[in-house]
Coordinates of C-alpha atoms (C1' of nucleotides) in Angstrom, one line a residue:
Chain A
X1290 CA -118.6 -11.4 174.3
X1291 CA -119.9 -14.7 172.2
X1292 CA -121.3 -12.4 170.0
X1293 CA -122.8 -13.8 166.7
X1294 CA -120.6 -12.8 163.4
X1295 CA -123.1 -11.6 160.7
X1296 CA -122.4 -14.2 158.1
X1297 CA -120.6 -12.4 155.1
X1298 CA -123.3 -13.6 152.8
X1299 CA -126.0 -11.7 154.8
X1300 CA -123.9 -8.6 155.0
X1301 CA -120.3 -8.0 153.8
X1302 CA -119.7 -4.7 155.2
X1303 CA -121.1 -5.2 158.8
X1304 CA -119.3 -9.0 158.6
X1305 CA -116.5 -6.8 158.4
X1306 CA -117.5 -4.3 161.4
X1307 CA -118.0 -7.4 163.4
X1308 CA -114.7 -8.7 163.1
X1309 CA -113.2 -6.0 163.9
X1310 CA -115.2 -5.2 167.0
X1311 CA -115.2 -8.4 168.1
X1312 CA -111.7 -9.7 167.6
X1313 CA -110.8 -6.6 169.2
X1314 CA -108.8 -5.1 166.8
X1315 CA -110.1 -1.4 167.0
X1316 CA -113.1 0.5 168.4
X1317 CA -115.1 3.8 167.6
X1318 CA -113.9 6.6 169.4
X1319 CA -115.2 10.1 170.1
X1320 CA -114.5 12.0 166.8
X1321 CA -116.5 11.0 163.6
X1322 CA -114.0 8.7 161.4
X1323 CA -111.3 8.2 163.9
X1324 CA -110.6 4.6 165.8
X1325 CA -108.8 3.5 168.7
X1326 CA -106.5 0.5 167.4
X1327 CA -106.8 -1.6 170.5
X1328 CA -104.0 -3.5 171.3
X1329 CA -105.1 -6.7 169.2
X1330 CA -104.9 -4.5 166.6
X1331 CA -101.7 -2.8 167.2
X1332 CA -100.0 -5.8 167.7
X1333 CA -100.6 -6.5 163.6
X1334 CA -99.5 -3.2 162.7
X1335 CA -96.8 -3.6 164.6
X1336 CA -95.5 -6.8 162.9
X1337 CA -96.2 -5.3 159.4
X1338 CA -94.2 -2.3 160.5
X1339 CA -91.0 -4.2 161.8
X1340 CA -91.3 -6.4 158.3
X1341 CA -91.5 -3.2 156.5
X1342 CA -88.8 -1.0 158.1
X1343 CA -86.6 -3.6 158.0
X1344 CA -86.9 -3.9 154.4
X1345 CA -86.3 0.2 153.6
X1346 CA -83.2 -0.6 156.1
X1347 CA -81.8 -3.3 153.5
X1348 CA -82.7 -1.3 150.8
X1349 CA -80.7 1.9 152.1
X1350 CA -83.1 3.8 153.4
X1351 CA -83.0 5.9 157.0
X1352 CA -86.5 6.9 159.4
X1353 CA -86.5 10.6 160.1
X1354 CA -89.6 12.5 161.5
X1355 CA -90.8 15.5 160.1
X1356 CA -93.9 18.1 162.0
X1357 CA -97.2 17.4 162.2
X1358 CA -98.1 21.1 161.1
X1359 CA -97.3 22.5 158.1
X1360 CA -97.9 26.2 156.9
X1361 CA -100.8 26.4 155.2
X1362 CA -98.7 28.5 152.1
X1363 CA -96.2 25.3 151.5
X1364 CA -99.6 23.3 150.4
X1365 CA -100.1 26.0 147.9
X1366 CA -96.5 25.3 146.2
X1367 CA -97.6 22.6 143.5
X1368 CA -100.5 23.3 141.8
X1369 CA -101.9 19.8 141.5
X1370 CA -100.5 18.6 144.9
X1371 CA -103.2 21.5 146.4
X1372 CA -106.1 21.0 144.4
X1373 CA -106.3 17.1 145.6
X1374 CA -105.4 17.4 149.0
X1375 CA -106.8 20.8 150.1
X1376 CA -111.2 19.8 150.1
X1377 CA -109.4 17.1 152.8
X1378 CA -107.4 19.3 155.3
X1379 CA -107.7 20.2 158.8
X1380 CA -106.5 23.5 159.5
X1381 CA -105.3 24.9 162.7
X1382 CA -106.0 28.9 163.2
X1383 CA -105.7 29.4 166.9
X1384 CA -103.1 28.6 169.1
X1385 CA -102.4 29.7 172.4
X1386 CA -105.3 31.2 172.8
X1387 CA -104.6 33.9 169.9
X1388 CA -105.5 33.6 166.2
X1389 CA -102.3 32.6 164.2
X1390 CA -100.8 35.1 161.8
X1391 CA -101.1 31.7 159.1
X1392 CA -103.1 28.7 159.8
X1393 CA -101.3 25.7 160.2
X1394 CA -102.2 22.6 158.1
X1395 CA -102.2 19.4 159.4
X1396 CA -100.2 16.8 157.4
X1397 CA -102.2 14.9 154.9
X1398 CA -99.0 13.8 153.4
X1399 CA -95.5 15.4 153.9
X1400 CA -94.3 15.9 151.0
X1401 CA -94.2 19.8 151.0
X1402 CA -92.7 20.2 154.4
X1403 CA -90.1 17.6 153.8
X1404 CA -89.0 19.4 150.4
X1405 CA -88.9 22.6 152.4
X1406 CA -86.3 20.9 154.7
X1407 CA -84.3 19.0 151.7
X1408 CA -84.4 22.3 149.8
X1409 CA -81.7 23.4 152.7
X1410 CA -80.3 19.5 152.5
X1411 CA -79.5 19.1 149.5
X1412 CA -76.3 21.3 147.2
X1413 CA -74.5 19.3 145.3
X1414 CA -74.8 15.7 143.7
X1415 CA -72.7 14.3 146.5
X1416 CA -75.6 14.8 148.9
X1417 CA -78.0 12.7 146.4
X1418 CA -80.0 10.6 146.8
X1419 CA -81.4 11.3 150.1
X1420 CA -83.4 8.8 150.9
X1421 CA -85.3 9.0 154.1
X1422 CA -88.9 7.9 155.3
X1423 CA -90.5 8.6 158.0
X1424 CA -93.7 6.3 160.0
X1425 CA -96.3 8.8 161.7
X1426 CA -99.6 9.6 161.6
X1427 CA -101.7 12.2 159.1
X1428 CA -105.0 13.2 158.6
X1429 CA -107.5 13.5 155.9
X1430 CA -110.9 14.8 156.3
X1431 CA -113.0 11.7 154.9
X1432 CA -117.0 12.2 154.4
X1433 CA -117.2 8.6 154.6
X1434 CA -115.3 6.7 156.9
X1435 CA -114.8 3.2 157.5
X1436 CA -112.1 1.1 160.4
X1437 CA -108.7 0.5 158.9
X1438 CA -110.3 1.1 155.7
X1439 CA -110.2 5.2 155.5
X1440 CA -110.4 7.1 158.4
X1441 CA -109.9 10.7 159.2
X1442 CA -106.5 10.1 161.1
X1443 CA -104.6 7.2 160.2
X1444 CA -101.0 5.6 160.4
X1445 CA -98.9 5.2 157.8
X1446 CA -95.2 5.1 156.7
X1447 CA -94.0 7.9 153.7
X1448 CA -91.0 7.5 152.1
X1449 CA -89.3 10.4 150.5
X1450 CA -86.5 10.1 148.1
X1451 CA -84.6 12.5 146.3
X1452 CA -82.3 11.9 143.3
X1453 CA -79.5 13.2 140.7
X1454 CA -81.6 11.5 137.5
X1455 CA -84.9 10.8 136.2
X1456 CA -83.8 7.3 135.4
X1457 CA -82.7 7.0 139.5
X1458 CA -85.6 8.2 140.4
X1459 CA -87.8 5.6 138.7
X1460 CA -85.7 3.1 139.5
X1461 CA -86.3 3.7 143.1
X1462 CA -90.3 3.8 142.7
X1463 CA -90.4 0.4 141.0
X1464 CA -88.0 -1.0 143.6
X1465 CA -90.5 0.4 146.5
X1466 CA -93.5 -1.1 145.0
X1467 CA -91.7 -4.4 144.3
X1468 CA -90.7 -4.4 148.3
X1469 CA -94.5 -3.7 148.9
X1470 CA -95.3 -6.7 146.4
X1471 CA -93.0 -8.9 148.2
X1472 CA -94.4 -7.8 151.4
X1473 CA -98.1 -8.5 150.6
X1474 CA -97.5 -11.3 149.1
X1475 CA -94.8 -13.0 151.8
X1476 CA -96.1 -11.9 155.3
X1477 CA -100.2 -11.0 154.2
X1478 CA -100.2 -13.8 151.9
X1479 CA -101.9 -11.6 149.9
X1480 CA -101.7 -11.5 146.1
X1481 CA -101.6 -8.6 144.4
X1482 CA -101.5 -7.1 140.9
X1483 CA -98.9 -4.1 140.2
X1484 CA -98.7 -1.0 137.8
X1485 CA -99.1 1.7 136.7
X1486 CA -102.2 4.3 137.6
X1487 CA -104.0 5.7 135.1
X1488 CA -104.5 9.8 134.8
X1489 CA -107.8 10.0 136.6
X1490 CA -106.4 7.8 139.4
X1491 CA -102.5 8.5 140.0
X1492 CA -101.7 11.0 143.2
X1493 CA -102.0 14.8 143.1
X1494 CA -98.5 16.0 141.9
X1495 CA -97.2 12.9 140.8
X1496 CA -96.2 12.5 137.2
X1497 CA -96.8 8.3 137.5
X1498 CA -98.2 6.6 140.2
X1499 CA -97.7 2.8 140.6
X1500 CA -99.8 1.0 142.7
X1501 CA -100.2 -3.2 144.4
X1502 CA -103.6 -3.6 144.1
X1503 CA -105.4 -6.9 145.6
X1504 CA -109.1 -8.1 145.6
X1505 CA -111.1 -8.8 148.7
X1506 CA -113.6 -11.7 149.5
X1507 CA -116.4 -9.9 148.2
X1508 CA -114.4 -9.2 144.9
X1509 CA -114.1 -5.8 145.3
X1510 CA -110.1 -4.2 144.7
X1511 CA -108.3 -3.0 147.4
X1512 CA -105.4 -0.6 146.9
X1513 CA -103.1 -1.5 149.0
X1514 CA -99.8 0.9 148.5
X1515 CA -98.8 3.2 146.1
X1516 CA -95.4 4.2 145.1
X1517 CA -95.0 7.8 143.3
X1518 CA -92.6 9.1 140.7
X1519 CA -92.7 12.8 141.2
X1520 CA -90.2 13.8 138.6
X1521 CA -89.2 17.6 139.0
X1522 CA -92.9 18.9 140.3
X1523 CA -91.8 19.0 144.0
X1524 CA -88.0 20.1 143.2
X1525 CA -89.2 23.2 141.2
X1526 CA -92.2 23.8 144.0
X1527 CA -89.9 24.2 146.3
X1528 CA -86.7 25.2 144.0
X1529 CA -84.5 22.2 145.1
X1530 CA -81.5 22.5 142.9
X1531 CA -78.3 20.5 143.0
X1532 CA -74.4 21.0 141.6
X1533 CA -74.3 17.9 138.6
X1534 CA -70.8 16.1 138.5
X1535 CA -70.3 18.2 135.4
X1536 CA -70.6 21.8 137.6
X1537 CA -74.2 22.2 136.1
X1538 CA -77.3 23.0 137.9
X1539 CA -80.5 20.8 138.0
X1540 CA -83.4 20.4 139.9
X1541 CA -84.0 17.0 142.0
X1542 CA -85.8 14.0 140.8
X1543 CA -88.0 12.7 143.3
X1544 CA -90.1 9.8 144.9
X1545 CA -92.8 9.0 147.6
X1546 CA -94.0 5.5 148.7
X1547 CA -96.5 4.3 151.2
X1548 CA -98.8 2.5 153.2
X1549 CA -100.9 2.5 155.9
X1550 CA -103.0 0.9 158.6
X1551 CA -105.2 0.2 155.7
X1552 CA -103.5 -3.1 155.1
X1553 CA -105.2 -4.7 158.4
X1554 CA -108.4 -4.2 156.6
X1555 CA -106.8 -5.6 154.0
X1556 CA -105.7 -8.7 155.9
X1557 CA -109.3 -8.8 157.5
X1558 CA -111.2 -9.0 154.1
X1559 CA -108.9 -11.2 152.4
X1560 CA -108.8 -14.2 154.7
X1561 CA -110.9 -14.2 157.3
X1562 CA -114.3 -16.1 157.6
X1563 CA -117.8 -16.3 159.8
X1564 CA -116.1 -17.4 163.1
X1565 CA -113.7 -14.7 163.2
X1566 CA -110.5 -12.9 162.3
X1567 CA -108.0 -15.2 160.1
X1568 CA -104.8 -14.4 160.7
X1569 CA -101.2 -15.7 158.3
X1570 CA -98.7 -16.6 160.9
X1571 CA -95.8 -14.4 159.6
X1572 CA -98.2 -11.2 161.1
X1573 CA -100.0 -13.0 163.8
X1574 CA -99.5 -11.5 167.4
X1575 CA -99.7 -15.3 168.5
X1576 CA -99.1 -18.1 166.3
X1577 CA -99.9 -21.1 168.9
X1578 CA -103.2 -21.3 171.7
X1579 CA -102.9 -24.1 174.3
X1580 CA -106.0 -24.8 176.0
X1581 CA -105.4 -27.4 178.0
X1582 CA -108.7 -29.4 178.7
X1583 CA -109.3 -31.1 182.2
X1584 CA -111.9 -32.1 185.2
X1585 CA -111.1 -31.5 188.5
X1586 CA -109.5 -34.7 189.2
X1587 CA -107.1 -34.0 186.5
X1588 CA -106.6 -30.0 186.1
X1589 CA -103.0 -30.5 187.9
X1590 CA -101.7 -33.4 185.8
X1591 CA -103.0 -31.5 182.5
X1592 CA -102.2 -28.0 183.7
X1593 CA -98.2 -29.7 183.9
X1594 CA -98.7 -31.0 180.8
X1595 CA -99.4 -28.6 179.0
X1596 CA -97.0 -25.8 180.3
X1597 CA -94.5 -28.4 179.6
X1598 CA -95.1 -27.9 175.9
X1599 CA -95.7 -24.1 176.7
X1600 CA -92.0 -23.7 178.2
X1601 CA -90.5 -26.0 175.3
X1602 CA -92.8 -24.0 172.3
X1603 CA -91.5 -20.6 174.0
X1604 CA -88.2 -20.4 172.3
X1605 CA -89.5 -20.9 169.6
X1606 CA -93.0 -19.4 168.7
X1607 CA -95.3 -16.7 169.8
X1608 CA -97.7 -18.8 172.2
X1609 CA -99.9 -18.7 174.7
X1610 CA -101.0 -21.1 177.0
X1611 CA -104.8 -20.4 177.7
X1612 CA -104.8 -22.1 181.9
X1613 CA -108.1 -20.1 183.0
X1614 CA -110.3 -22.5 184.5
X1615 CA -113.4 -20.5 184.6
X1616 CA -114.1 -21.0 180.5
X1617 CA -115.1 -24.0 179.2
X1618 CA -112.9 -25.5 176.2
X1619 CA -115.6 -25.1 173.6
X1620 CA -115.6 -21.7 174.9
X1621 CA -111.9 -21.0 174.6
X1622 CA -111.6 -22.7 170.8
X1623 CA -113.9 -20.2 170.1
X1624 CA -112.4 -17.0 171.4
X1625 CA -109.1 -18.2 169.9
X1626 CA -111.0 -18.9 166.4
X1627 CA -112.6 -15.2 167.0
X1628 CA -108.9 -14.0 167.5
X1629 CA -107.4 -15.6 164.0
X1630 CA -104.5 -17.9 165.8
X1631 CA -103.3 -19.7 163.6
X1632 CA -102.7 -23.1 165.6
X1633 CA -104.6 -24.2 168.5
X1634 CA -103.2 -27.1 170.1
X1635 CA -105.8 -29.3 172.4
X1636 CA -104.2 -31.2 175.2
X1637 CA -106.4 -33.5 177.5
X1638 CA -106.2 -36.9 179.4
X1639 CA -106.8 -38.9 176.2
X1640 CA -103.7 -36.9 174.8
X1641 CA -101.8 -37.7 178.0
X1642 CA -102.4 -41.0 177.8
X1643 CA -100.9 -41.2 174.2
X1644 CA -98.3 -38.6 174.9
X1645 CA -99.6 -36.4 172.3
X1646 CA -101.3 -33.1 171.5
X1647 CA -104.3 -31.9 168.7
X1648 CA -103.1 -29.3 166.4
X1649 CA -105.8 -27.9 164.9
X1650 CA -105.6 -25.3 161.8
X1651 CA -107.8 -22.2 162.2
X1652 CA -107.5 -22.3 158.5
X1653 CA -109.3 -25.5 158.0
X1654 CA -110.1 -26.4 160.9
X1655 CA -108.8 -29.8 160.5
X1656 CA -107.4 -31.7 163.6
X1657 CA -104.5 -33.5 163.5
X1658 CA -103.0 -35.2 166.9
X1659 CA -99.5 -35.4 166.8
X1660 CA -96.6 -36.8 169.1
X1661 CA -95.2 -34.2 172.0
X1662 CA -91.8 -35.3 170.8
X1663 CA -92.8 -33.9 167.8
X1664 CA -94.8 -31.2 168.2
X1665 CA -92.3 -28.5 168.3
X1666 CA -91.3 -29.2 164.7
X1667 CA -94.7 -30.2 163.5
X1668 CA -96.3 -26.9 164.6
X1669 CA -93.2 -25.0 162.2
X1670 CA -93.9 -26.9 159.3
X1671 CA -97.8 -26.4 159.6
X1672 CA -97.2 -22.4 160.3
X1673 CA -95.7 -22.4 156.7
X1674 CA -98.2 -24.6 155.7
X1675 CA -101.2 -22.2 156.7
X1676 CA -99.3 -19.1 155.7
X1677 CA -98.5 -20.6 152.1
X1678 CA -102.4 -22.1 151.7
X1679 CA -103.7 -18.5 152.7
X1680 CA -101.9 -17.4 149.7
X1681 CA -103.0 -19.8 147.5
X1682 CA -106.3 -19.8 148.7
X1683 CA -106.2 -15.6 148.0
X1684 CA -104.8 -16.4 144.0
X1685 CA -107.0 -19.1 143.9
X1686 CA -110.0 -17.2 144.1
X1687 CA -108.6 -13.9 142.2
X1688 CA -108.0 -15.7 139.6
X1689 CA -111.1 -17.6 139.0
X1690 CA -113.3 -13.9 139.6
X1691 CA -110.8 -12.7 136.7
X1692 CA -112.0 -12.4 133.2
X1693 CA -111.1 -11.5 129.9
X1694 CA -113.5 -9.0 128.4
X1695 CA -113.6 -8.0 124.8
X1696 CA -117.1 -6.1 124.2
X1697 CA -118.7 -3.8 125.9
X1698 CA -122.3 -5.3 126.7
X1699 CA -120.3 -8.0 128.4
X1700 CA -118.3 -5.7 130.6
X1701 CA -121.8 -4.2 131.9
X1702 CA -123.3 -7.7 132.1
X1703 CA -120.1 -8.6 134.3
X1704 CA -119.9 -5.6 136.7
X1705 CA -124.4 -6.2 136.8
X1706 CA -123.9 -9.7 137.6
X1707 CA -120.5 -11.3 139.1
X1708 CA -118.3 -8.9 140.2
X1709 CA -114.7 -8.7 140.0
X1710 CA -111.4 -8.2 138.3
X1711 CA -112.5 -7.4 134.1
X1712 CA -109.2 -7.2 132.0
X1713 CA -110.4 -5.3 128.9
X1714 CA -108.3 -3.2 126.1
X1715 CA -108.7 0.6 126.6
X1716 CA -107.8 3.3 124.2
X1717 CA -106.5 5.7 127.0
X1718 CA -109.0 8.1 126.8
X1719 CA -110.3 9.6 129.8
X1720 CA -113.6 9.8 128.6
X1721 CA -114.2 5.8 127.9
X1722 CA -112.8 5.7 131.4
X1723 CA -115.2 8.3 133.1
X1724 CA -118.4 6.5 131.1
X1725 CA -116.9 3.4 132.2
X1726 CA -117.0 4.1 135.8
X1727 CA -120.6 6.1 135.3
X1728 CA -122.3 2.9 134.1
X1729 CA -120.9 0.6 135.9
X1730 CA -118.8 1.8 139.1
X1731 CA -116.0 0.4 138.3
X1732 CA -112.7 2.1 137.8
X1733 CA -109.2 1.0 136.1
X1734 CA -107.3 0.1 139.1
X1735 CA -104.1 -0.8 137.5
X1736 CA -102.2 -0.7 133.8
X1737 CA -100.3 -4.1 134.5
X1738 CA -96.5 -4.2 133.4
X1739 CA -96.1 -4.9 130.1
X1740 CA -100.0 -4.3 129.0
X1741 CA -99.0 -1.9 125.8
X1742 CA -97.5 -4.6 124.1
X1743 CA -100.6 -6.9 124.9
X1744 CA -103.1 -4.4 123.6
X1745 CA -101.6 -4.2 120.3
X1746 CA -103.8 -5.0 117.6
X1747 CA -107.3 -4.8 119.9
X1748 CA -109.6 -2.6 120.0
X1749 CA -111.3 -0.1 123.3
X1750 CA -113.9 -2.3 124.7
X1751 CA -115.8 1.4 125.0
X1752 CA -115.3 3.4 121.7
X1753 CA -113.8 0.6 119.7
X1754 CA -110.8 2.8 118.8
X1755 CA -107.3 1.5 119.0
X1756 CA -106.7 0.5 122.3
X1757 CA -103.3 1.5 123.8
X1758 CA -103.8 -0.5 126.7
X1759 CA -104.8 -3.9 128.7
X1760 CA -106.6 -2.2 132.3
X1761 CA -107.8 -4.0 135.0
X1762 CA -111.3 -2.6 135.8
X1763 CA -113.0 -3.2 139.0
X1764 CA -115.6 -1.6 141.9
X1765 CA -113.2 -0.3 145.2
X1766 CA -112.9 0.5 148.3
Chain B
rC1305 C1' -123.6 16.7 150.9
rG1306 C1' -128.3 13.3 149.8
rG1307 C1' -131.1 8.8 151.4
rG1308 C1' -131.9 5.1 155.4
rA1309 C1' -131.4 3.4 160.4
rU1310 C1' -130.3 3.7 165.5
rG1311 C1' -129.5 5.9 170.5
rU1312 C1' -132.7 2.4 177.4
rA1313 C1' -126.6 -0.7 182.6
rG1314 C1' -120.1 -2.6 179.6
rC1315 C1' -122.9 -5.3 175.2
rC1316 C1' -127.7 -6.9 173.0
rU1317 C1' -132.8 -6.1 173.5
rA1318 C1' -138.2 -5.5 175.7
rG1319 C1' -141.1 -1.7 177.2
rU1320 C1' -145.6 3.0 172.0
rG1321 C1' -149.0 7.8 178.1
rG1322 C1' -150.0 5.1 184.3
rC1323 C1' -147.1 1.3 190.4
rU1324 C1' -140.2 1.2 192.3
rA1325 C1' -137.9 0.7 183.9
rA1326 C1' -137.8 -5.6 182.4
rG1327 C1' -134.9 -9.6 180.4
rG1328 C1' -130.5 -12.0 178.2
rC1329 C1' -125.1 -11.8 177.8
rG1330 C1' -121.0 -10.0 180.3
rC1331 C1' -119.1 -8.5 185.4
rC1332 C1' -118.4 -9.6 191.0
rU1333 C1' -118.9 -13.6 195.3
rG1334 C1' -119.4 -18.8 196.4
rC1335 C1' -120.1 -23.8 195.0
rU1336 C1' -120.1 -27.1 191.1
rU1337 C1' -118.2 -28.0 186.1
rU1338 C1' -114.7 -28.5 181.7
rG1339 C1' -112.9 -33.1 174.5
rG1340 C1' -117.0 -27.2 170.5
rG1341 C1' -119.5 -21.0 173.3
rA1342 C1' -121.5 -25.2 181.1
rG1343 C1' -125.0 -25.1 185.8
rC1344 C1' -127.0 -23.3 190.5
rA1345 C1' -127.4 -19.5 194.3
rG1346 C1' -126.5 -14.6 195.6
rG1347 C1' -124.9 -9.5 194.1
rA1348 C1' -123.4 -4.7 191.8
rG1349 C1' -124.6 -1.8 187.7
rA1350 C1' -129.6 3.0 184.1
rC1351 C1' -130.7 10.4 186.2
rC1352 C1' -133.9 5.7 179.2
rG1353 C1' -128.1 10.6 174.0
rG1354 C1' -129.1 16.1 175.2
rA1355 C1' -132.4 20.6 175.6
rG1356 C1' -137.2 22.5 175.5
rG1357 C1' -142.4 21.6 175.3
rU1358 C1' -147.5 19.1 175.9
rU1359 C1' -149.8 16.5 180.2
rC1360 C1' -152.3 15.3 186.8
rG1361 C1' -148.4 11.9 184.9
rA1362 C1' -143.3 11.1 179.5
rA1363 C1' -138.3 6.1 178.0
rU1364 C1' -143.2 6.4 175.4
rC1365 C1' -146.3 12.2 172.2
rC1366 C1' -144.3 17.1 169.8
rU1367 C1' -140.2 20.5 168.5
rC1368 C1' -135.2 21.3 168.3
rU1369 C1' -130.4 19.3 168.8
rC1370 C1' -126.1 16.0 169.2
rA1371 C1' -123.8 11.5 168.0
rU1372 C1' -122.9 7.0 165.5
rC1373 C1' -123.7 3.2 161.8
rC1374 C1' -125.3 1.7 156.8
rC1375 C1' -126.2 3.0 151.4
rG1376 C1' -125.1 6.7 147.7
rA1377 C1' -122.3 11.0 145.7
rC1378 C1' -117.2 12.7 146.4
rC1379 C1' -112.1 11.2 147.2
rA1380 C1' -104.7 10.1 148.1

RNA sequence: CGGGAUGUAGCCUAGUGGCUAAGGCGCCUGCUUUGGGAGCAGGAGACCGGAGGUUCGAAUCCUCUCAUCCCGACCA
């Protein structure tokens, strides 16, 4: 405990270890890559889930759970879909103590055993769309591992639609990424750019992928959900056909969407600072800390005090009321800064006195002593308050590590010496991109909405050939 | 897979051939304290990552091995 925070200008990356460690979120555990979320940590994903789910809900969508284990031969099905994900896999050949007649693969993504299944689902355009998604875990065989970041088993939530048209079809992707949009940006307070992937980046066995992608404190982008028109590749895999209203015979259009535990490292690296986790309120486990501060003579007057404001606060917010007597104050504030809480509220003699409390931002850390009248409504308003200045915070400082590059020798010198987001015109190629991404590291992380018509007239900030497109290029995780 | 680093109590660290392995944090008991990481007293807790070797003697030297972290390559 009262462990030093490596500052993140020392050291991003352990900075980043030492929240997470620290604030308790998750911990190494016996097998290389994986992590126990500890309840700290849980408690985050657990808020991001009920957000999420309840947003498929509205937008027609049901949970189902499909097996761990798939047969090895349903990876095989799309050609594409097995040449990304096979290096990855972890295969299970015994079983019962006998070797199994076919290994048994264990999920890296569903989609091949859930078209198995809707391949018995699905006959006639009456049973379309399907649209189902399912929140489990999977596993993907990672060389390098970091917490919530990529690690070999993680959590994640994989929706799977099916559909009678192409044009269905991609109107359900784009409506899944602009619920993950509005997610980021309403409950992480996280700004983030969508589009379209390029070739080199989109998902194996996907015919567009369309990704939210946000930048991190140390102005490196973050993918943080990707939402996958599949068109016919997994329908004719798996030879899901379907009755049209006109008594013809199609295959299935299809989608996948998700995300994953990866968005806590996301919320980690996007607000938080060198005393500790910052957390917005719409996703933190507690919203309010009370620590009550008294000496002996007064601990019982305080103590009332300030479990008054605990029992009235209740209704309303996620609080705590921090009584221990063993910890000094100073010591608490800390722990509770370490923790992210968004509000800590101070209540001592002096306040008692006044009949009033200290609210004090763990976003600013400025103080601000209210009435206990008013408290109750005070701490709402400054809730939305922090959760709205995390955002703009977030834009404030994408935007300004944002530029707009037209030559080449200014893209290397960018990537060499600031770092960041570098919106340049591309001609499409993947050849510019690859030589791109050899010299400087950084990759096209996004095709914005509506960049074709912006790149008319420019030129490929590589080969100087017509460019087809404005790309956001950038170093990842 | 390549490069680097590290394994000594729950955590951090000292100990580079020689007495019973040392200190800080944390933990337990008691007292005292409490407006930015409190103090005193007492206490529990380690086969020094593992195996083998060298030696009268190994946490320390040698060999092998395992694990983890960081950087890079690879990567939905």
């Amino acid at each position: 405990m009262a462990e030093r925070i490596t500052p993140r200008s020392e050291s991003y990356s352990d900075w980043y270890v030492d929240i997470v460690l620290n604030a308790q979120l998750a911990d190494y555990s016996p097998v290389k890559g994986t992590m126990v979320i500890r309840p700290r940590g849980y408690a985050v994903w657990e808020r991001m889930q009920s957000a999420l789910d309840a947003m498929f809900k509205e937008t027609g969508h049901q949970n189902a759970y499909f097996p761990l284990l798939i047969p090895e031969s349903f990876l095989k099905k799309e050609a594409e879909h097995v040449e990304g994900f096979a290096p990855e896999c972890a295969v299970v050949t015994h079983g019962g103590g006998e070797e199994l007649e076919e290994p048994l693969v264990i999920r890296p993504t569903s989609e091949t055993i859930i078209w198995s299944m809707y391949k018995k689902w699905i006959q006639s355009y009456r049973d379309l769309p399907l649209l189902i998604n399912q929140w489990c875990n999977v596993l993907r065989w990672e060389k390098r591992t970091r917490l919530f970041l990529r690690t070999t088993e993680f959590l994640w939530q994989e929706g799977h639609t099916a559909h009678a048209s192409a044009e269905e079809a991609r109107e359900e992707t784009l409506r899944m990424l602009e619920v993950y949009r509005r997610f980021a940006e309403e409950y992480m307070a996280l700004p983030v750019l969508t589009g379209v992937k390029s070739e080199a980046e989109k998902f194996a066995g996907a015919v567009n992928t369309y990704a939210i992608e946000a930048m991190m404190q140390d102005r490196k982008a973050l993918q943080a959900g990707t939402s996958h028109f599949l068109g016919q590749n997994f329908a004719k895999a798996f030879d899901v056909t379907f009755q049209t209203a006109e008594g013809g015979l199609d295959h299935v259009w299809a989608t996948s969407w998700g995300v994953s535990t990866r968005l806590v490292g996301a919320l980690i690296m996007a607000h938080s600072d060198d005393k500790g986790l910052v957390l917005p309120p719409k996703l933190a486990p507690v919203e309010v800390a009370i620590v009550p501060i008294f000496k002996n003579q007064t601990k019982t007057e305080v103590l009332a005090y300030a479990d008054k404001l605990n029992q009235t606060l209740k209704g309303s917010y996620r609080v705590v009321l921090d009584a221990d007597d063993n910890n000094s104050p100073g010591w608490k504030f800390s722990q509770w800064e370490l923790y992210g809480v968004p509000i800590r509220v101070e209540c001592g003699p002096k306040d008692m006195q006044n009949n009033q409390v200290v609210l004090v931002r763990r976003d600013s850390g400025e103080k601000l002593p209210v009435a206990i009248s008013e408290a109750p409504q005070r701490i709402g308003v400054l809730l939305q308050q922090i959760q709205q200045s995390l955002y703009d915070r977030a834009l404030e400082f994408r935007e300004a590590n944002t530029r707009d590059i037209d030559n080449y020798d200014d893209l290397l010198a960018f990537f060499e010496n600031d770092g960041g987001f570098a919106r340049a015109a591309w001609s499409g190629s993947v050849e510019s991109e690859a030589r791109i991404k050899a010299e400087t590291k950084a990759t096209i992380r996004v095709l914005p909405f509506g960049n074709e018509q912006e790149a008319a007239g420019k030129r490929c900030v590589v080969t100087g050939e017509p460019a087809r497109h404005m790309a956001i290029f950038a170093r990842s995780y």
